[in-house]
């Protein structure tokens, strides 16, 4: 539990490396089969990356750099190989699970993807159906008799669990390829993460591939995926994001790569600075492809202002006359929590479009935002596919819960800085999923209201 009282902000905020970019880069390193030097926002010792990035790193390290050489062409695998490496813990990262499933399906070996807490309840039906459509074997361990499958794998010698640390996670998905390439249809309406995994995997398939994509919900994340692939010497083209052409038998080439700072985490401090004081926030790239860079558009619509400084620093200034605004968050659903924190302090009505993208996050994020903000006196309602916020004075003076959702914890913390009475937030630990040092950075730049 943490209590946040009214305060103002001033100083400099250091952001973690971008989660969405880091996991894609780790997947590319994995497919390159060689070590790569990471620069930019990536910490030198890797200790301050968030839990989701750590989960992707565990997957990469568990399988090892020999994946490309041995698993895709299993006849080259030496006898007596340690098959326990094929149990992979994705932690709570839906991106790691959904992206690495098609990548691991390049192999003719069976891999088991495991997960913890909130990940166990996240939708994976489209992953299973998608891989089956591509000719792979894929089963959910949430619906199959887990113990009988495990025993069968032990008997066949394909899977020998030896790592006691895996007891912290639960088996979720079994995948087996090989993914050979070809022409397929993909529904990306629920999430683009599986499509990103396919785009990264198919360049290593035997055949060229064509993906006909329906209902793409998150185009910016696909742009980010294609950009990372290009950085590693792999190409794929598309016809207005509806048809993707991926040549097969390509090679990922290891190289130095700069990892950006995280716009998702930065959005909270950008909102905070707009409301409560001036901040320098970085490192953030002006030409970033991250979807949540759209927070600047939202701030502008509300009447906020910012300027680019040196060394990838964004200067955000306090604005005294913020007004309600309309914003489409369909392509950047992770912005909903900080946008609500902004809207409750803006005069007038704010309408945020795209709540259908919030129902299968770490929480039912639409309902969680409505209920938790209502506890502290905010006037919020759901209308169709919109969240409508009547802004003004936020009373505060109540206890709230993060609902196991890191982004709700950060949103409530920023909003509390302008509440009339202190707000208690249960679940402060959840921020480690995406921004481990959030509370440290917030305390560093917060000054008590005089």
XYZ file of C-alpha atoms in Angstrom:
450
model
C 0.000 0.000 0.000
C 1.204 3.498 -0.812
C -0.405 6.863 -0.071
C -0.067 9.754 -2.532
C -0.844 13.313 -1.440
C -1.199 16.529 -3.395
C 2.096 17.677 -4.871
C 3.883 19.374 -7.724
C 6.541 17.979 -10.059
C 9.936 19.337 -11.023
C 13.142 17.738 -12.247
C 14.316 14.991 -14.576
C 12.786 11.536 -15.074
C 14.790 8.576 -16.368
C 12.721 6.010 -18.238
C 13.379 2.271 -18.643
C 14.043 0.772 -22.085
C 10.952 0.338 -24.216
C 9.239 -2.925 -23.355
C 7.701 -3.373 -26.801
C 10.993 -2.712 -28.581
C 13.158 -4.690 -26.141
C 11.147 -7.899 -26.492
C 11.221 -7.655 -30.285
C 14.970 -7.043 -30.222
C 15.486 -10.054 -27.942
C 13.446 -12.177 -30.365
C 15.655 -11.001 -33.242
C 18.814 -11.773 -31.243
C 17.358 -15.204 -30.529
C 16.804 -15.831 -34.249
C 20.225 -14.480 -35.172
C 21.823 -17.052 -32.884
C 24.590 -14.656 -31.866
C 25.180 -12.092 -29.152
C 24.252 -8.502 -29.991
C 25.455 -5.295 -28.356
C 22.520 -3.284 -26.995
C 22.927 0.474 -26.596
C 20.680 3.465 -25.945
C 18.271 3.117 -23.006
C 19.349 -0.476 -22.306
C 21.093 -0.526 -18.870
C 24.683 -1.721 -18.895
C 24.045 -4.497 -16.374
C 20.464 -5.231 -17.454
C 19.228 -5.032 -13.860
C 16.580 -2.346 -14.320
C 14.651 -3.864 -17.197
C 11.038 -4.646 -16.368
C 9.629 -8.085 -15.542
C 8.133 -8.606 -19.009
C 11.501 -7.974 -20.666
C 13.157 -10.273 -18.126
C 10.629 -12.954 -19.120
C 11.581 -12.635 -22.799
C 15.246 -12.727 -21.802
C 14.613 -15.972 -19.869
C 13.082 -17.540 -22.967
C 16.072 -16.551 -25.089
C 18.608 -17.761 -22.525
C 16.718 -20.992 -21.766
C 16.707 -22.184 -25.362
C 20.133 -20.779 -26.095
C 21.914 -19.492 -29.151
C 21.904 -22.932 -30.774
C 18.178 -22.734 -31.586
C 18.701 -21.670 -35.191
C 21.405 -24.258 -35.844
C 19.832 -27.236 -34.081
C 16.105 -26.847 -33.586
C 14.995 -25.669 -37.019
C 17.036 -28.473 -38.570
C 16.795 -31.066 -35.763
C 18.830 -33.688 -37.621
C 21.841 -31.544 -36.740
C 21.088 -31.771 -33.013
C 23.679 -33.761 -31.046
C 22.485 -36.818 -29.074
C 21.774 -36.401 -25.384
C 20.640 -32.814 -25.620
C 19.052 -31.350 -22.462
C 15.348 -31.255 -23.323
C 14.476 -29.433 -20.082
C 15.379 -26.265 -21.967
C 12.082 -26.630 -23.813
C 10.025 -25.481 -20.808
C 9.993 -21.707 -21.100
C 8.665 -19.298 -18.475
C 6.997 -16.201 -19.979
C 6.124 -14.763 -16.568
C 3.145 -12.408 -16.990
C 4.142 -11.248 -20.475
C 1.423 -11.801 -23.070
C 3.754 -10.338 -25.695
C 6.454 -12.909 -24.921
C 3.962 -15.794 -25.053
C 2.185 -14.706 -28.229
C 5.332 -13.660 -30.074
C 7.577 -16.587 -29.180
C 4.901 -19.231 -29.885
C 5.219 -18.918 -33.701
C 8.987 -18.405 -33.429
C 9.405 -21.656 -31.487
C 7.065 -23.343 -33.977
C 9.895 -23.146 -36.503
C 11.203 -26.200 -34.673
C 10.002 -29.796 -34.971
C 10.585 -30.218 -31.233
C 7.810 -29.682 -28.686
C 8.091 -26.558 -26.557
C 6.015 -25.710 -23.500
C 5.324 -22.037 -22.818
C 4.511 -21.332 -19.196
C 3.064 -18.286 -17.443
C 2.149 -16.754 -14.113
C -0.854 -15.035 -12.469
C -2.577 -12.669 -14.928
C -1.089 -14.323 -18.032
C -2.936 -17.558 -17.279
C -6.275 -15.847 -17.969
C -5.239 -13.865 -21.065
C -6.760 -15.011 -24.404
C -4.652 -17.401 -26.495
C -7.337 -18.986 -28.691
C -6.221 -16.959 -31.718
C -2.637 -18.195 -31.211
C -3.748 -21.829 -31.137
C -6.058 -21.471 -34.129
C -3.459 -19.485 -36.046
C -0.668 -22.020 -35.568
C -2.959 -24.914 -36.461
C -3.951 -23.061 -39.632
C -0.245 -22.869 -40.461
C 0.121 -26.641 -40.084
C 1.673 -26.683 -36.612
C 0.618 -28.710 -33.591
C -0.554 -26.467 -30.770
C -2.581 -27.222 -27.651
C -3.662 -25.267 -24.596
C -2.793 -26.828 -21.267
C -5.680 -24.897 -19.727
C -8.090 -27.279 -21.474
C -6.133 -30.535 -21.844
C -5.329 -33.045 -19.049
C -1.958 -31.551 -18.197
C -0.508 -34.445 -16.209
C -1.189 -37.071 -18.873
C 0.496 -34.910 -21.524
C 3.528 -34.345 -19.331
C 3.818 -38.050 -18.553
C 3.577 -38.913 -22.254
C 6.321 -36.431 -23.090
C 8.518 -37.917 -20.369
C 8.009 -41.420 -21.737
C 8.908 -40.392 -25.267
C 12.029 -38.659 -24.001
C 10.989 -35.375 -25.531
C 10.612 -33.490 -22.295
C 12.398 -33.929 -18.985
C 11.567 -31.116 -16.538
C 14.527 -30.464 -14.254
C 14.399 -26.759 -13.425
C 12.817 -26.216 -9.989
C 12.311 -22.490 -10.714
C 9.594 -23.445 -13.195
C 7.391 -24.405 -10.231
C 6.574 -20.686 -9.968
C 4.759 -20.838 -13.301
C 2.028 -22.944 -14.859
C 2.084 -24.665 -18.270
C -0.132 -22.772 -20.718
C 0.723 -23.737 -24.283
C 2.425 -26.576 -26.169
C 3.757 -25.841 -29.658
C 5.464 -27.985 -32.278
C 6.360 -27.227 -35.886
C 7.950 -27.011 -38.233
C 6.483 -23.795 -39.568
C 7.217 -24.130 -43.288
C 5.726 -20.992 -44.819
C 2.979 -20.581 -47.397
C -0.175 -18.513 -47.818
C -2.347 -17.934 -44.749
C -5.063 -15.722 -43.330
C -4.553 -14.026 -39.959
C -7.151 -12.216 -37.859
C -5.303 -9.509 -35.913
C -8.380 -7.847 -34.440
C -7.758 -8.894 -30.837
C -4.009 -8.332 -30.772
C -1.169 -7.757 -33.211
C 1.316 -9.661 -31.025
C 0.825 -13.037 -32.727
C 1.144 -11.380 -36.143
C 4.420 -9.802 -34.989
C 5.688 -13.255 -34.029
C 4.727 -14.668 -37.426
C 6.419 -11.808 -39.244
C 9.622 -12.446 -37.296
C 9.510 -16.240 -37.699
C 8.512 -16.729 -41.337
C 11.705 -15.275 -42.888
C 13.443 -18.415 -41.556
C 10.860 -20.814 -43.021
C 11.640 -23.008 -46.025
C 9.080 -21.346 -48.300
C 8.087 -17.788 -49.093
C 4.970 -16.672 -47.234
C 1.949 -14.480 -47.853
C -0.162 -13.352 -44.895
C -3.621 -11.958 -45.596
C -4.429 -9.911 -42.499
C -7.900 -8.942 -41.312
C -8.900 -6.339 -38.707
C -5.401 -5.159 -37.790
C -5.895 -3.334 -34.490
C -2.426 -2.010 -33.713
C -0.606 -0.860 -36.838
C 2.124 1.050 -34.918
C 3.292 -2.163 -33.245
C 3.602 -3.863 -36.639
C 5.668 -0.920 -37.875
C 7.936 -1.420 -34.858
C 8.261 -5.145 -35.613
C 9.176 -4.521 -39.253
C 11.687 -1.870 -38.204
C 13.461 -4.272 -35.816
C 13.516 -6.973 -38.501
C 15.064 -4.546 -40.974
C 17.707 -3.612 -38.392
C 18.755 -7.283 -38.373
C 18.878 -7.559 -42.165
C 15.514 -9.281 -42.651
C 12.850 -7.938 -44.979
C 9.092 -8.175 -45.374
C 6.775 -5.948 -47.390
C 3.058 -5.224 -47.206
C 0.188 -3.883 -49.282
C -1.410 -1.291 -47.001
C -1.077 -3.705 -44.042
C -3.626 -6.078 -45.583
C -1.245 -8.478 -47.352
C 2.296 -9.178 -46.130
C 4.958 -10.762 -48.350
C 7.764 -12.548 -46.490
C 10.578 -14.232 -48.450
C 11.775 -17.451 -46.823
C 15.281 -18.748 -46.041
C 16.545 -15.362 -44.856
C 19.120 -14.858 -42.108
C 19.037 -12.577 -39.086
C 22.395 -10.832 -38.753
C 23.560 -9.768 -35.307
C 24.594 -6.131 -35.023
C 24.721 -3.228 -32.588
C 21.291 -1.781 -31.928
C 20.063 1.155 -29.843
C 17.012 0.498 -27.667
C 14.645 3.421 -27.135
C 13.236 4.648 -23.847
C 9.677 3.594 -23.037
C 6.885 5.902 -24.231
C 4.293 3.838 -22.324
C 5.928 4.542 -18.978
C 6.824 8.057 -20.043
C 3.157 8.832 -20.777
C 2.404 8.903 -17.040
C 5.061 11.523 -16.336
C 4.114 13.496 -19.452
C 0.569 13.722 -18.070
C 1.918 14.514 -14.601
C 4.076 17.361 -15.889
C 1.214 18.796 -17.948
C -0.943 18.894 -14.825
C 1.426 19.568 -11.947
C 4.816 20.931 -13.010
C 7.685 21.049 -15.476
C 9.698 17.885 -16.182
C 12.473 16.731 -18.464
C 11.700 13.154 -19.479
C 13.966 10.776 -21.363
C 15.410 9.096 -23.200
C 12.611 9.428 -25.753
C 13.129 9.403 -29.516
C 11.452 12.070 -31.589
C 11.046 9.699 -34.559
C 9.897 6.725 -32.456
C 7.507 4.144 -33.913
C 6.131 3.235 -30.481
C 2.332 3.505 -30.434
C 2.232 5.392 -27.143
C 4.082 8.368 -28.555
C 0.508 9.409 -29.400
C 0.286 10.760 -25.838
C 1.719 13.993 -27.271
C -1.281 14.303 -29.582
C -3.643 13.863 -26.626
C -1.771 16.420 -24.526
C -1.986 18.882 -27.400
C -5.738 18.378 -27.711
C -6.144 19.121 -23.998
C -4.121 22.333 -24.321
C -0.743 21.149 -23.048
C 2.679 22.045 -24.420
C 6.119 20.492 -24.760
C 9.418 20.957 -26.584
C 12.312 18.722 -27.578
C 15.564 19.325 -25.730
C 18.999 17.822 -26.261
C 20.050 14.183 -25.716
C 16.581 12.762 -26.431
C 14.996 14.744 -23.601
C 11.360 15.851 -23.807
C 10.499 19.038 -21.913
C 6.885 19.104 -20.719
C 5.387 22.244 -19.198
C 2.573 22.752 -16.711
C -0.587 24.090 -18.343
C -3.206 25.958 -16.316
C -6.168 25.881 -18.693
C -6.611 22.261 -19.708
C -9.897 21.369 -21.384
C -11.715 18.122 -22.022
C -10.839 16.469 -25.321
C -11.711 13.617 -27.675
C -9.118 10.978 -28.475
C -9.090 7.661 -30.347
C -6.962 5.154 -28.392
C -7.871 2.174 -30.574
C -4.275 1.812 -31.795
C -2.688 2.655 -28.431
C -4.866 1.066 -25.712
C -2.120 1.254 -23.078
C -2.663 5.021 -23.054
C -6.124 4.686 -21.499
C -4.906 4.798 -17.848
C -2.743 7.939 -18.172
C -5.423 9.567 -20.344
C -7.970 9.035 -17.566
C -5.540 10.591 -15.061
C -5.348 13.596 -17.385
C -9.083 13.779 -18.077
C -10.223 13.857 -14.437
C -8.287 17.122 -13.998
C -9.390 18.756 -17.278
C -12.393 21.091 -17.296
C -15.337 19.689 -19.211
C -16.012 16.400 -20.952
C -13.399 14.006 -22.310
C -14.277 11.072 -24.576
C -11.713 8.305 -25.156
C -12.564 5.832 -27.910
C -11.584 2.159 -28.003
C -12.592 0.470 -24.734
C -13.094 -2.789 -26.629
C -9.273 -3.073 -26.560
C -9.263 -3.103 -22.726
C -11.244 -6.186 -21.796
C -8.378 -8.695 -21.858
C -5.472 -6.791 -20.349
C -3.916 -7.568 -16.943
C -7.361 -6.641 -15.628
C -10.643 -5.804 -17.306
C -9.062 -2.408 -17.647
C -12.195 -0.506 -18.686
C -14.192 -1.715 -15.696
C -11.217 -1.370 -13.338
C -10.615 2.260 -14.330
C -14.312 3.055 -13.955
C -14.620 1.464 -10.515
C -11.331 2.599 -8.973
C -11.641 6.197 -10.122
C -15.255 6.250 -8.937
C -13.990 5.370 -5.448
C -12.103 8.675 -5.313
C -14.977 10.742 -6.652
C -14.338 10.846 -10.395
C -17.314 11.031 -12.750
C -16.728 8.343 -15.385
C -19.127 6.328 -17.518
C -18.931 3.877 -20.413
C -20.939 4.691 -23.525
C -20.706 2.224 -26.381
C -17.027 1.946 -27.265
C -16.128 5.154 -25.418
C -15.044 6.075 -21.911
C -16.504 9.457 -20.978
C -14.934 11.502 -18.177
C -16.455 14.641 -16.648
C -13.392 16.454 -15.363
C -12.830 19.093 -12.726
C -12.118 18.555 -9.038
C -10.989 15.090 -7.872
C -12.061 14.640 -4.212
C -9.779 11.696 -3.332
C -9.711 10.568 0.296
C -10.265 6.853 -0.357
C -8.450 3.554 -0.802
C -8.048 2.096 -4.289
C -6.631 -1.065 -5.838
C -4.367 -1.475 -8.845
C -6.281 -4.690 -9.630
C -2.990 -6.406 -10.363
C -2.484 -3.966 -13.241
C 0.733 -1.952 -13.388
C -0.730 0.775 -15.586
C -3.673 1.388 -13.259
C -1.270 1.763 -10.312
C 0.730 4.416 -12.178
C -2.397 6.200 -13.409
C -3.883 6.482 -9.909
C -0.560 7.754 -8.542
C -0.389 10.593 -11.078
C -4.049 11.532 -10.610
C -3.611 11.565 -6.809
C -1.091 14.415 -7.061
C -4.005 16.741 -7.787
C -6.675 15.217 -5.528
C -8.153 17.242 -2.667
C -7.385 14.470 -0.168
C -4.707 11.711 -0.189
C -5.370 8.511 -2.128
C -4.209 5.076 -0.997
C -3.183 2.598 -3.702
C -2.971 -1.128 -3.003
C -0.670 -3.052 -5.335
C 2.331 -0.758 -5.695
C 4.483 -3.788 -6.589
C 2.657 -4.245 -9.909
C 4.722 -1.502 -11.580
C 7.697 -3.880 -11.808
C 5.959 -5.481 -14.797
C 6.732 -2.461 -16.980
C 8.522 0.281 -14.966
C 10.512 -1.083 -11.968
C 11.745 2.339 -10.825
C 8.441 4.177 -11.187
C 8.067 4.951 -7.480
C 11.728 5.963 -7.196
C 11.401 8.368 -10.116
C 8.089 9.745 -8.846
C 9.477 10.434 -5.375
C 12.569 12.052 -6.885
C 10.588 14.702 -8.780
C 7.654 15.251 -6.382
C 7.513 18.308 -4.135
C 4.817 18.604 -1.407
C 2.095 21.140 -2.114
C 2.741 24.284 -0.065
